[in-house]
Amino acid sequence: MATKNPTAAGRIATLQLKPGADLPVLTASLPPDFSRADVGRVSAHAFDLISKLTGHPCLSGRFRFEIEDVFVNRAISVDLAADKLILG
């Protein structure tokens, strides 16, 4: 559900549609302290938005969806054996 006044919510994520080299790109920006649940909520809204824009109930290869990296110039890796992030 969309809110009428996003600043009243305090923490917000943004979705921005941009032209891409091959396909339009829907970019999500999340607050730096985002959680796994936040990513899920934003992804669900992005999926719904793309479905409305295309008229199809799937992504159907017409858009790219990207979550913007909030850690500029930092490599983020995932240690798959230990199931943890490695910042460095």
Coordinates of N, CA and C in Angstrom, one line a residue:
M1 N 0.8 -1.2 0.0 CA 0.0 0.0 0.0 C 0.9 1.2 0.0
A2 N 0.6 2.2 -0.9 CA 1.4 3.4 -1.0 C 0.9 4.4 0.1
T3 N 1.9 5.1 0.7 CA 1.5 6.1 1.7 C 1.4 7.5 1.0
K4 N 0.5 8.3 1.6 CA 0.3 9.6 1.0 C 1.5 10.6 1.3
N5 N 2.1 10.4 2.4 CA 3.2 11.3 2.8 C 4.4 10.5 3.2
P6 N 5.3 10.2 2.3 CA 6.4 9.3 2.6 C 7.3 9.8 3.7
T7 N 7.4 11.1 3.9 CA 8.3 11.6 5.0 C 7.7 11.3 6.4
A8 N 6.4 11.0 6.5 CA 5.8 10.7 7.7 C 6.3 9.3 8.2
A9 N 6.7 8.5 7.3 CA 7.2 7.1 7.6 C 8.5 7.1 8.2
G10 N 9.3 8.1 8.0 CA 10.7 8.2 8.6 C 11.7 7.5 7.7
R11 N 11.6 6.2 7.6 CA 12.6 5.4 6.8 C 11.8 5.1 5.5
I12 N 12.5 5.5 4.3 CA 11.8 5.2 3.1 C 12.9 4.6 2.1
A13 N 12.4 3.9 1.2 CA 13.2 3.4 0.0 C 12.6 4.1 -1.2
T14 N 13.4 4.2 -2.2 CA 12.9 4.8 -3.5 C 13.1 3.9 -4.6
L15 N 12.1 3.9 -5.6 CA 12.2 3.2 -6.8 C 12.3 4.2 -7.9
Q16 N 13.3 4.1 -8.8 CA 13.4 5.1 -9.9 C 13.6 4.3 -11.2
L17 N 12.8 4.7 -12.2 CA 12.9 4.1 -13.5 C 13.9 4.9 -14.4
K18 N 14.9 4.3 -14.9 CA 15.9 4.9 -15.7 C 16.0 4.2 -17.1
P19 N 16.4 4.9 -18.1 CA 16.7 4.2 -19.4 C 18.0 3.4 -19.2
G20 N 18.1 2.3 -19.8 CA 19.3 1.5 -19.8 C 19.8 1.3 -21.2
A21 N 21.0 0.7 -21.3 CA 21.6 0.5 -22.7 C 20.7 -0.4 -23.5
D22 N 20.1 -1.5 -22.9 CA 19.3 -2.4 -23.6 C 17.9 -2.5 -23.2
L23 N 17.6 -2.3 -21.9 CA 16.3 -2.3 -21.3 C 16.2 -1.2 -20.3
P24 N 14.9 -0.8 -20.0 CA 14.8 0.2 -18.9 C 15.2 -0.5 -17.6
V25 N 15.7 0.3 -16.6 CA 16.2 -0.2 -15.4 C 15.4 0.4 -14.2
L26 N 14.8 -0.4 -13.4 CA 14.2 0.0 -12.2 C 15.2 -0.1 -11.0
T27 N 15.6 1.0 -10.5 CA 16.6 1.0 -9.4 C 16.0 1.3 -8.1
A28 N 16.3 0.4 -7.1 CA 15.8 0.6 -5.7 C 17.0 1.2 -4.9
S29 N 16.7 2.2 -4.1 CA 17.6 2.7 -3.1 C 17.0 2.5 -1.7
L30 N 17.8 1.9 -0.9 CA 17.3 1.6 0.5 C 18.1 2.4 1.5
P31 N 17.6 2.6 2.7 CA 18.4 3.3 3.7 C 19.6 2.4 4.1
P32 N 20.7 3.0 4.6 CA 21.9 2.2 4.9 C 21.7 1.1 5.9
D33 N 20.7 1.3 6.7 CA 20.5 0.2 7.8 C 19.4 -0.7 7.4
F34 N 19.2 -1.0 6.1 CA 18.2 -1.9 5.6 C 18.3 -3.3 6.1
S35 N 17.2 -4.0 6.2 CA 17.1 -5.3 6.7 C 16.7 -6.3 5.5
R36 N 16.8 -7.6 5.8 CA 16.4 -8.6 4.8 C 14.9 -8.4 4.5
A37 N 14.1 -8.1 5.5 CA 12.7 -7.8 5.3 C 12.5 -6.6 4.5
D38 N 13.3 -5.5 4.6 CA 13.1 -4.3 3.8 C 13.4 -4.7 2.3
V39 N 14.4 -5.5 2.0 CA 14.7 -5.9 0.7 C 13.5 -6.6 0.1
G40 N 12.9 -7.5 0.9 CA 11.7 -8.2 0.4 C 10.5 -7.3 0.1
R41 N 10.3 -6.4 1.0 CA 9.2 -5.4 0.8 C 9.4 -4.6 -0.5
V42 N 10.6 -4.1 -0.7 CA 10.9 -3.2 -1.8 C 10.8 -4.1 -3.1
S43 N 11.4 -5.3 -3.1 CA 11.3 -6.1 -4.2 C 9.9 -6.5 -4.6
A44 N 9.0 -6.7 -3.7 CA 7.6 -7.0 -3.9 C 6.9 -5.8 -4.6
H45 N 7.2 -4.6 -4.1 CA 6.6 -3.4 -4.7 C 7.2 -3.1 -6.1
A46 N 8.5 -3.4 -6.3 CA 9.1 -3.3 -7.6 C 8.4 -4.3 -8.6
F47 N 8.2 -5.5 -8.2 CA 7.6 -6.5 -9.0 C 6.2 -6.0 -9.4
D48 N 5.4 -5.5 -8.4 CA 4.1 -5.0 -8.7 C 4.1 -3.9 -9.7
L49 N 5.0 -3.0 -9.5 CA 5.1 -1.8 -10.4 C 5.5 -2.2 -11.8
I50 N 6.4 -3.1 -12.0 CA 6.8 -3.6 -13.3 C 5.6 -4.3 -14.0
S51 N 4.9 -5.1 -13.2 CA 3.7 -5.8 -13.7 C 2.7 -4.8 -14.2
K52 N 2.5 -3.7 -13.5 CA 1.5 -2.7 -13.9 C 2.0 -2.0 -15.2
L53 N 3.3 -1.7 -15.2 CA 3.8 -1.0 -16.4 C 3.8 -1.8 -17.7
T54 N 4.0 -3.1 -17.5 CA 4.1 -4.0 -18.7 C 2.7 -4.6 -19.0
G55 N 1.8 -4.6 -18.1 CA 0.6 -5.3 -18.3 C 0.7 -6.8 -18.1
H56 N 1.8 -7.3 -17.7 CA 2.0 -8.7 -17.5 C 2.3 -9.0 -16.0
P57 N 1.8 -10.2 -15.5 CA 2.0 -10.5 -14.1 C 3.4 -11.1 -13.8
C58 N 4.4 -10.8 -14.7 CA 5.8 -11.3 -14.4 C 6.7 -10.2 -14.9
L59 N 8.0 -10.4 -14.7 CA 9.0 -9.4 -15.2 C 9.2 -9.5 -16.7
S60 N 9.0 -10.6 -17.2 CA 9.0 -10.9 -18.7 C 10.2 -10.3 -19.5
G61 N 11.3 -10.1 -18.8 CA 12.5 -9.6 -19.6 C 12.4 -8.2 -20.1
R62 N 11.5 -7.4 -19.7 CA 11.3 -6.1 -20.3 C 12.0 -5.0 -19.4
F63 N 12.4 -5.3 -18.2 CA 13.0 -4.4 -17.3 C 14.1 -5.1 -16.6
R64 N 15.1 -4.3 -16.2 CA 16.1 -4.9 -15.2 C 15.8 -4.2 -13.9
F65 N 16.0 -5.0 -12.8 CA 15.7 -4.5 -11.5 C 17.1 -4.6 -10.7
E66 N 17.5 -3.4 -10.2 CA 18.8 -3.4 -9.4 C 18.6 -2.7 -8.1
I67 N 19.3 -3.2 -7.1 CA 19.3 -2.5 -5.8 C 20.6 -1.8 -5.7
E68 N 20.5 -0.5 -5.5 CA 21.7 0.4 -5.5 C 22.6 0.0 -4.4
D69 N 23.9 0.0 -4.6 CA 24.9 -0.3 -3.6 C 25.1 1.0 -2.8
V70 N 24.8 0.9 -1.5 CA 24.9 2.0 -0.6 C 26.3 2.2 0.0
F71 N 27.1 1.2 -0.2 CA 28.5 1.2 0.3 C 29.5 1.5 -0.9
V72 N 29.5 2.8 -1.3 CA 30.2 3.3 -2.4 C 31.7 3.0 -2.2
N73 N 32.3 2.4 -3.3 CA 33.7 2.1 -3.3 C 34.2 1.1 -2.3
R74 N 33.3 0.3 -1.9 CA 33.7 -0.8 -0.9 C 33.2 -2.1 -1.5
A75 N 34.1 -3.1 -1.5 CA 33.8 -4.4 -2.0 C 33.0 -5.1 -0.9
I76 N 31.9 -5.8 -1.3 CA 31.1 -6.5 -0.4 C 31.1 -7.9 -0.9
S77 N 31.5 -8.9 -0.1 CA 31.5 -10.3 -0.5 C 30.7 -11.1 0.5
V78 N 30.3 -12.2 0.1 CA 29.6 -13.1 1.0 C 30.4 -14.4 1.1
D79 N 30.7 -14.7 2.3 CA 31.4 -16.0 2.7 C 30.3 -17.0 2.7
L80 N 30.3 -17.8 1.6 CA 29.2 -18.8 1.5 C 29.3 -19.9 2.6
A81 N 30.5 -20.3 3.0 CA 30.7 -21.3 4.0 C 30.3 -20.9 5.3
A82 N 30.6 -19.6 5.7 CA 30.3 -19.1 7.0 C 28.9 -18.4 7.0
D83 N 28.3 -18.1 5.8 CA 27.0 -17.4 5.7 C 27.1 -16.1 6.4
K84 N 28.1 -15.2 6.0 CA 28.2 -13.9 6.5 C 28.8 -13.0 5.4
L85 N 28.5 -11.7 5.6 CA 29.1 -10.7 4.7 C 30.5 -10.4 5.1
I86 N 31.4 -10.1 4.1 CA 32.7 -9.6 4.4 C 32.9 -8.3 3.8
L87 N 33.0 -7.3 4.6 CA 33.2 -5.9 4.1 C 34.7 -5.6 4.1
G88 N 35.1 -5.0 2.9 CA 36.6 -4.7 2.9 C 37.0 -3.9 1.7

